CSV table of C-alpha atoms in Angstrom, one decimal:
chain,number,residue,atom,x,y,z
A,1,MET,CA,0.0,0.0,0.0
A,2,GLU,CA,2.8,2.4,0.8
A,3,LYS,CA,4.5,1.7,-2.6
A,4,PHE,CA,1.2,2.4,-4.3
A,5,ARG,CA,0.8,5.6,-2.4
A,6,ALA,CA,4.4,6.6,-3.4
A,7,VAL,CA,3.6,6.0,-7.1
A,8,LEU,CA,0.4,8.1,-6.7
A,9,ASP,CA,2.3,10.9,-5.1
A,10,LEU,CA,4.8,10.8,-7.9
A,11,HIS,CA,2.0,11.0,-10.4
A,12,LEU,CA,0.4,14.0,-8.7
A,13,LYS,CA,3.7,15.9,-8.5
A,14,HIS,CA,4.9,15.2,-12.0
A,15,HIS,CA,1.7,14.4,-13.9
A,16,SER,CA,2.4,17.1,-16.6
A,17,ALA,CA,5.9,15.8,-17.4
A,18,LEU,CA,4.6,12.2,-17.3
A,19,GLY,CA,1.8,13.1,-19.6
A,20,TYR,CA,4.1,14.8,-22.2
A,21,GLY,CA,6.5,11.9,-22.0
A,22,LEU,CA,3.6,9.4,-22.6
A,23,VAL,CA,2.4,11.4,-25.6
A,24,THR,CA,5.9,11.5,-27.0
A,25,LEU,CA,6.4,7.7,-26.6
A,26,LEU,CA,2.9,6.9,-28.1
A,27,THR,CA,3.6,9.2,-31.0
A,28,ALA,CA,7.0,7.7,-31.7
A,29,GLY,CA,5.6,4.2,-31.4
A,30,GLY,CA,2.7,5.0,-33.7
A,31,GLU,CA,5.1,6.4,-36.4
A,32,ARG,CA,7.2,3.3,-36.3
A,33,ILE,CA,4.1,1.1,-36.8
A,34,PHE,CA,2.9,3.2,-39.7
A,35,SER,CA,6.3,3.2,-41.3
A,36,ALA,CA,6.7,-0.6,-41.0
A,37,VAL,CA,3.1,-1.9,-41.6
A,38,VAL,CA,1.0,0.7,-43.4
A,39,PHE,CA,3.5,2.8,-45.5
A,40,GLN,CA,4.3,1.3,-49.0
A,41,CYS,CA,6.0,3.8,-51.3
A,42,PRO,CA,4.4,3.5,-54.8
A,43,CYS,CA,7.8,4.1,-56.5
A,44,SER,CA,6.1,6.3,-59.2
A,45,ALA,CA,7.3,9.6,-60.5
A,46,ALA,CA,3.8,11.0,-60.2
A,47,TRP,CA,2.9,9.6,-56.8
A,48,ASN,CA,6.1,9.5,-54.7
A,49,LEU,CA,6.1,13.1,-53.6
A,50,PRO,CA,2.4,13.5,-52.6
A,51,TYR,CA,2.3,10.0,-51.0
A,52,GLY,CA,5.4,10.7,-48.9
A,53,LEU,CA,4.3,14.1,-47.9
A,54,VAL,CA,0.8,12.9,-46.9
A,55,PHE,CA,2.3,10.3,-44.5
A,56,LEU,CA,4.8,12.9,-43.1
A,57,LEU,CA,2.4,15.8,-42.6
A,58,VAL,CA,-1.2,14.7,-42.5
A,59,PRO,CA,-0.8,12.7,-39.2
A,60,ALA,CA,1.1,15.6,-37.8
A,61,LEU,CA,-1.8,17.9,-38.6
A,62,ALA,CA,-4.2,15.5,-37.1
A,63,LEU,CA,-2.2,15.3,-33.9
A,64,PHE,CA,-1.9,19.1,-33.8
A,65,LEU,CA,-5.7,19.5,-34.0
A,66,LEU,CA,-6.1,16.7,-31.4
A,67,GLY,CA,-3.8,18.6,-29.1
A,68,TYR,CA,-6.2,21.6,-29.3
A,69,VAL,CA,-9.2,19.3,-28.6
A,70,LEU,CA,-7.7,17.7,-25.5
A,71,SER,CA,-6.6,21.0,-24.0
A,72,ALA,CA,-8.7,22.4,-21.1
A,73,ARG,CA,-7.5,25.9,-22.1
A,74,THR,CA,-9.1,25.5,-25.5
A,75,TRP,CA,-12.6,25.0,-24.0
A,76,ARG,CA,-12.1,27.7,-21.5
A,77,LEU,CA,-11.3,30.1,-24.4
A,78,VAL,CA,-14.3,28.9,-26.3
A,79,THR,CA,-16.5,29.4,-23.2
A,80,GLY,CA,-15.2,32.9,-22.8
A,81,CYS,CA,-15.5,33.8,-26.5
A,82,GLY,CA,-18.7,32.1,-27.5
A,83,CYS,CA,-21.2,33.5,-30.0
A,84,ARG,CA,-23.2,35.1,-27.3
A,85,ALA,CA,-20.2,36.4,-25.3
A,86,ARG,CA,-17.9,38.0,-27.8
A,87,ALA,CA,-17.6,41.2,-25.7
A,88,SER,CA,-16.0,39.2,-22.9
A,89,CYS,CA,-13.1,37.9,-25.0
A,90,GLY,CA,-10.7,40.7,-23.9
A,91,SER,CA,-8.2,42.4,-26.2
A,92,GLY,CA,-7.1,40.9,-29.5
A,93,LEU,CA,-3.5,40.8,-28.1
A,94,ARG,CA,-4.6,38.7,-25.1
A,95,GLY,CA,-6.5,36.3,-27.3
A,96,SER,CA,-3.6,36.0,-29.7
A,97,LEU,CA,-1.2,35.2,-26.8
A,98,VAL,CA,-3.4,32.5,-25.5
A,99,CYS,CA,-3.8,31.0,-29.0
A,100,ALA,CA,0.0,31.1,-29.4
A,101,GLN,CA,0.5,29.2,-26.1
A,102,LEU,CA,-2.2,26.6,-27.1
A,103,SER,CA,-0.4,26.1,-30.4
A,104,ALA,CA,3.0,25.6,-28.7
A,105,ALA,CA,1.5,23.0,-26.3
A,106,ALA,CA,-0.4,21.3,-29.1
A,107,ALA,CA,2.8,21.1,-31.3
A,108,LEU,CA,4.5,18.6,-29.1
A,109,ALA,CA,3.0,15.5,-30.7
A,110,PRO,CA,3.2,16.6,-34.3
A,111,LEU,CA,6.8,17.7,-34.0
A,112,THR,CA,7.6,14.3,-32.4
A,113,TRP,CA,5.9,12.6,-35.3
A,114,VAL,CA,7.9,14.6,-37.9
A,115,ALA,CA,11.2,14.2,-36.1
A,116,VAL,CA,10.8,10.4,-35.7
A,117,ALA,CA,9.7,10.1,-39.3
A,118,LEU,CA,12.7,12.0,-40.5
A,119,LEU,CA,15.1,9.9,-38.4
A,120,GLY,CA,13.5,6.8,-39.9
A,121,GLY,CA,13.9,8.2,-43.4
A,122,ALA,CA,11.2,6.1,-45.2
A,123,PHE,CA,8.7,9.0,-45.7
A,124,TYR,CA,11.4,11.5,-46.8
A,125,GLU,CA,13.1,9.0,-49.2
A,126,CYS,CA,9.8,8.3,-50.9
A,127,ALA,CA,8.8,12.0,-51.2
A,128,ALA,CA,12.3,13.3,-52.2
A,129,SER,CA,12.7,10.6,-54.9
A,130,GLY,CA,9.6,12.0,-56.6
A,131,SER,CA,10.8,15.6,-56.5
A,132,ALA,CA,11.9,17.0,-59.9
A,133,VAL,CA,13.9,19.8,-58.2
A,134,LEU,CA,15.9,17.4,-56.0
A,135,ALA,CA,16.3,15.0,-58.9
A,136,GLN,CA,18.3,17.7,-60.8
A,137,ARG,CA,20.7,18.2,-57.9
A,138,LEU,CA,21.1,14.5,-57.0
A,139,CYS,CA,21.5,13.3,-60.5
A,140,LEU,CA,24.3,15.8,-61.4
A,141,ASP,CA,27.2,14.0,-63.0
A,142,ARG,CA,25.5,10.6,-62.8
A,143,ASP,CA,23.8,8.2,-65.3
A,144,HIS,CA,21.7,9.9,-67.9
A,145,ASN,CA,18.7,7.8,-66.8
A,146,CYS,CA,19.2,8.9,-63.2
A,147,ALA,CA,16.1,11.2,-63.1
A,148,ALA,CA,13.9,8.6,-64.6
A,149,GLU,CA,15.1,5.8,-62.3
A,150,LEU,CA,15.2,7.9,-59.1
A,151,PRO,CA,11.6,7.2,-58.1
A,152,LEU,CA,12.4,3.5,-58.1
A,153,VAL,CA,15.2,3.9,-55.6
A,154,PRO,CA,13.0,3.5,-52.4
A,155,CYS,CA,11.9,0.1,-53.8
A,156,HIS,CA,15.5,-0.9,-54.6
A,157,GLU,CA,14.5,-1.3,-58.3
A,158,ALA,CA,16.9,1.2,-59.9
A,159,LYS,CA,19.0,-0.6,-62.5
A,160,ALA,CA,22.0,1.7,-62.3
A,161,SER,CA,24.1,1.0,-59.2
A,162,ASP,CA,25.2,4.6,-58.8
A,163,VAL,CA,21.5,5.7,-58.9
A,164,GLN,CA,20.5,3.1,-56.3
A,165,ASP,CA,23.3,4.4,-54.0
A,166,LEU,CA,21.4,7.7,-53.8
A,167,LEU,CA,19.1,6.0,-51.3
A,168,LYS,CA,22.0,6.5,-48.7
A,169,ASP,CA,22.1,10.2,-49.6
A,170,LEU,CA,18.3,10.5,-49.2
A,171,LYS,CA,18.4,8.7,-45.8
A,172,ALA,CA,21.3,10.9,-44.6
A,173,GLN,CA,19.4,14.1,-45.6
A,174,SER,CA,16.3,12.9,-43.8
A,175,GLN,CA,18.2,12.1,-40.6
A,176,VAL,CA,20.1,15.4,-40.7
A,177,LEU,CA,16.8,17.3,-41.0
A,178,GLY,CA,15.4,15.2,-38.1
A,179,TRP,CA,18.3,16.1,-35.8
A,180,ILE,CA,18.1,19.8,-36.9
A,181,LEU,CA,14.4,19.8,-36.0
A,182,ILE,CA,15.0,18.2,-32.6
A,183,ALA,CA,17.8,20.6,-31.8
A,184,ALA,CA,15.7,23.6,-32.9
A,185,VAL,CA,12.8,22.6,-30.8
A,186,ILE,CA,15.0,22.0,-27.7
A,187,ILE,CA,16.7,25.4,-28.1
A,188,ILE,CA,13.4,27.3,-28.7
A,189,LEU,CA,11.8,25.5,-25.7
A,190,LEU,CA,14.8,26.4,-23.5
A,191,ILE,CA,14.8,30.0,-24.5
A,192,PHE,CA,11.0,30.4,-24.1
A,193,THR,CA,11.2,28.7,-20.6
A,194,CYS,CA,14.0,30.9,-19.5
A,195,ILE,CA,12.3,34.1,-20.7
A,196,SER,CA,8.9,33.2,-19.2
A,197,ARG,CA,10.5,32.3,-15.8
A,198,CYS,CA,12.5,35.5,-15.9
A,199,LEU,CA,9.4,37.6,-16.5
A,200,SER,CA,7.3,35.7,-14.0
A,201,PRO,CA,5.6,38.1,-11.5
A,202,VAL,CA,5.8,35.4,-8.7
A,203,SER,CA,8.8,33.6,-7.2
A,204,PHE,CA,9.8,29.9,-7.8
A,205,LEU,CA,8.5,28.8,-4.4
A,206,GLN,CA,5.2,30.6,-4.9
A,207,LEU,CA,4.7,28.8,-8.2
A,208,LYS,CA,5.2,25.5,-6.3
A,209,PHE,CA,2.6,26.6,-3.8
A,210,TRP,CA,0.3,27.8,-6.6
A,211,LYS,CA,0.3,24.3,-8.2
A,212,ILE,CA,-0.4,22.6,-4.9
A,213,TYR,CA,-3.3,24.9,-4.3
A,214,LEU,CA,-4.8,24.2,-7.8
A,215,GLU,CA,-4.5,20.4,-7.2
A,216,GLN,CA,-6.3,20.7,-3.9
A,217,GLU,CA,-8.9,23.1,-5.3
A,218,GLN,CA,-9.7,20.7,-8.1
A,219,GLN,CA,-9.9,17.7,-5.9
A,220,ILE,CA,-12.3,19.5,-3.5
A,221,LEU,CA,-14.3,21.0,-6.3
A,222,LYS,CA,-14.8,17.5,-7.9
A,223,SER,CA,-15.8,16.0,-4.5
A,224,LYS,CA,-18.3,18.8,-3.7
A,225,ALA,CA,-19.7,18.8,-7.2
A,226,THR,CA,-20.2,15.1,-7.1
A,227,GLU,CA,-21.9,15.4,-3.7
A,228,HIS,CA,-24.1,18.3,-4.8
A,229,ALA,CA,-25.1,16.6,-8.1
A,230,THR,CA,-25.9,13.4,-6.2
A,231,GLU,CA,-28.1,15.2,-3.7
A,232,LEU,CA,-29.9,17.1,-6.5
A,233,ALA,CA,-30.4,14.0,-8.6
A,234,LYS,CA,-31.8,12.1,-5.5
A,235,GLU,CA,-34.2,14.9,-4.7
A,236,ASN,CA,-35.5,15.1,-8.3
A,237,VAL,CA,-36.0,11.4,-8.7
A,238,LYS,CA,-37.7,11.2,-5.3
A,239,CYS,CA,-40.1,14.0,-6.3
A,240,PHE,CA,-40.8,12.4,-9.6
A,241,PHE,CA,-42.0,9.1,-8.0
A,242,GLU,CA,-43.8,10.8,-5.1
A,243,GLY,CA,-45.4,13.5,-7.2
A,244,SER,CA,-44.2,16.2,-4.8
A,245,HIS,CA,-42.3,19.5,-5.2
A,246,PRO,CA,-38.6,19.5,-4.7
A,247,LYS,CA,-37.0,21.4,-1.8
A,248,GLU,CA,-34.9,24.4,-2.7
A,249,CYS,CA,-31.3,23.4,-3.6
A,250,ASN,CA,-28.9,26.2,-4.1
A,251,THR,CA,-27.0,25.6,-7.4
A,252,PRO,CA,-24.7,28.2,-9.0
A,253,SER,CA,-26.3,30.1,-11.9
A,254,VAL,CA,-25.3,29.9,-15.5
A,255,LYS,CA,-23.5,33.2,-15.2
A,256,GLU,CA,-21.5,32.0,-12.2
A,257,TRP,CA,-20.4,28.9,-13.9
A,258,GLN,CA,-19.3,30.9,-17.0
A,259,GLN,CA,-17.3,33.3,-14.9
A,260,ILE,CA,-15.2,30.6,-13.1
A,261,SER,CA,-14.8,28.8,-16.5
A,262,SER,CA,-13.2,31.7,-18.3
A,263,LEU,CA,-9.5,32.1,-18.9
A,264,TYR,CA,-7.3,33.1,-16.0
A,265,THR,CA,-5.7,36.6,-16.0
A,266,PHE,CA,-3.2,37.9,-13.5
A,267,ASN,CA,-3.6,41.2,-11.8
A,268,GLN,CA,-1.0,42.7,-9.4
A,269,LYS,CA,-3.8,44.3,-7.4
A,270,GLY,CA,-5.3,41.0,-6.5
A,271,PRO,CA,-3.1,38.0,-7.3
A,272,TYR,CA,-5.7,35.3,-7.0
A,273,TYR,CA,-4.7,31.6,-7.6
A,274,SER,CA,-7.7,30.7,-9.9
A,275,MET,CA,-10.9,32.1,-11.3
A,276,LEU,CA,-12.8,30.4,-8.5
A,277,HIS,CA,-10.6,32.2,-6.0
A,278,LYS,CA,-11.1,35.5,-7.8
A,279,TYR,CA,-14.8,35.0,-8.0
A,280,VAL,CA,-15.5,34.3,-4.3
A,281,ASN,CA,-13.3,37.3,-3.4
A,282,ARG,CA,-15.0,39.8,-5.7
A,283,LYS,CA,-16.1,43.1,-4.0
A,284,GLU,CA,-19.6,43.3,-5.5
A,285,LYS,CA,-22.0,40.4,-6.1
A,286,THR,CA,-22.9,41.8,-9.5
A,287,HIS,CA,-19.3,42.5,-10.5
A,288,SER,CA,-17.9,40.6,-13.5
A,289,ILE,CA,-14.5,39.1,-13.0
A,290,ARG,CA,-13.8,38.3,-16.7
A,291,SER,CA,-12.0,41.5,-17.7
A,292,THR,CA,-10.7,44.0,-15.2
A,293,GLU,CA,-8.3,46.9,-15.7
A,294,GLY,CA,-4.7,45.6,-15.2
A,295,ASP,CA,-5.5,42.0,-16.1
A,296,THR,CA,-2.7,40.3,-18.2
A,297,VAL,CA,-2.0,36.9,-19.5
A,298,ILE,CA,1.3,35.5,-18.1
A,299,PRO,CA,2.8,32.6,-20.1
A,300,VAL,CA,4.3,31.0,-17.0
A,301,LEU,CA,0.9,30.9,-15.4
A,302,GLY,CA,-0.7,29.0,-18.2
A,303,PHE,CA,-1.0,25.9,-15.9
A,304,VAL,CA,-3.9,27.6,-14.1
A,305,ASP,CA,-6.2,27.1,-17.1
A,306,SER,CA,-4.9,23.6,-17.7
A,307,SER,CA,-6.5,22.4,-14.5
A,308,SER,CA,-9.9,20.7,-14.9
A,309,ILE,CA,-12.2,18.5,-12.7
A,310,ASN,CA,-11.5,15.4,-14.8
A,311,SER,CA,-7.7,15.9,-14.9
A,312,THR,CA,-7.2,15.4,-11.1
A,313,PRO,CA,-8.1,12.3,-9.1
A,314,GLY,CA,-11.0,12.7,-6.7
A,315,LEU,CA,-10.7,12.4,-3.0
């Protein structure tokens, strides 16, 4: 039991890193399966380029869109900027910043797919062998039939040996591009992390406390929501069968749910730890907390919007 508790504590402390690691491993594994089982280069001058690019880029696009769909911040943004609430979206700069952060987070899986695919080389070899532009450069000073036989290289069907040897060049180009992509992503991520931490309005230890608070808030919120929903459901079912009127049950209004579901903005005048914290501490009951003078979107505080009831284990 103690070992299980230790594993659970490790998950709670590092669930974001473990989640990103799991996504990376699943994406890399999926690419390997696609490359070995599904992908079959047609070895045709007309089809090599589109076929290779489709396998290289379309799954990456699908993973990118899936990253948006699975992000809690996406749905908070949609809640705050719905068709009936456009006035509450805040400034265009704020919305653009949030979209940029969402895009950066959603790009993890597609970049992993492209990097692993380039390191494997199969997709690039097929696509590049069907490119007329690359054919002119690769076939320089080679057999006069090189350009015609180049699309056959991925299938090892080129008759001229020096043309078939171009497969090694294509694989080397693919792997070099893959390592360049990995290095570029790591450098950009490091620079962005350093800048966002440097510009953080709160200290390192306060950020630790902040994350602990959010975990506890979400656990308690889920527990109380389950308790309240169960009580409300029991009362409604009871009244249905008995034909009686339900007793009054205080449930937050639509407006109240919308306010605590909107995107978090930081304000030096009142550095609240969540929209729920900000809502219960508002000065006036009729005061909207969605957009206040001085509110700003801080990249390093993006984890506040990533919290959701379903992402944290209940009590």
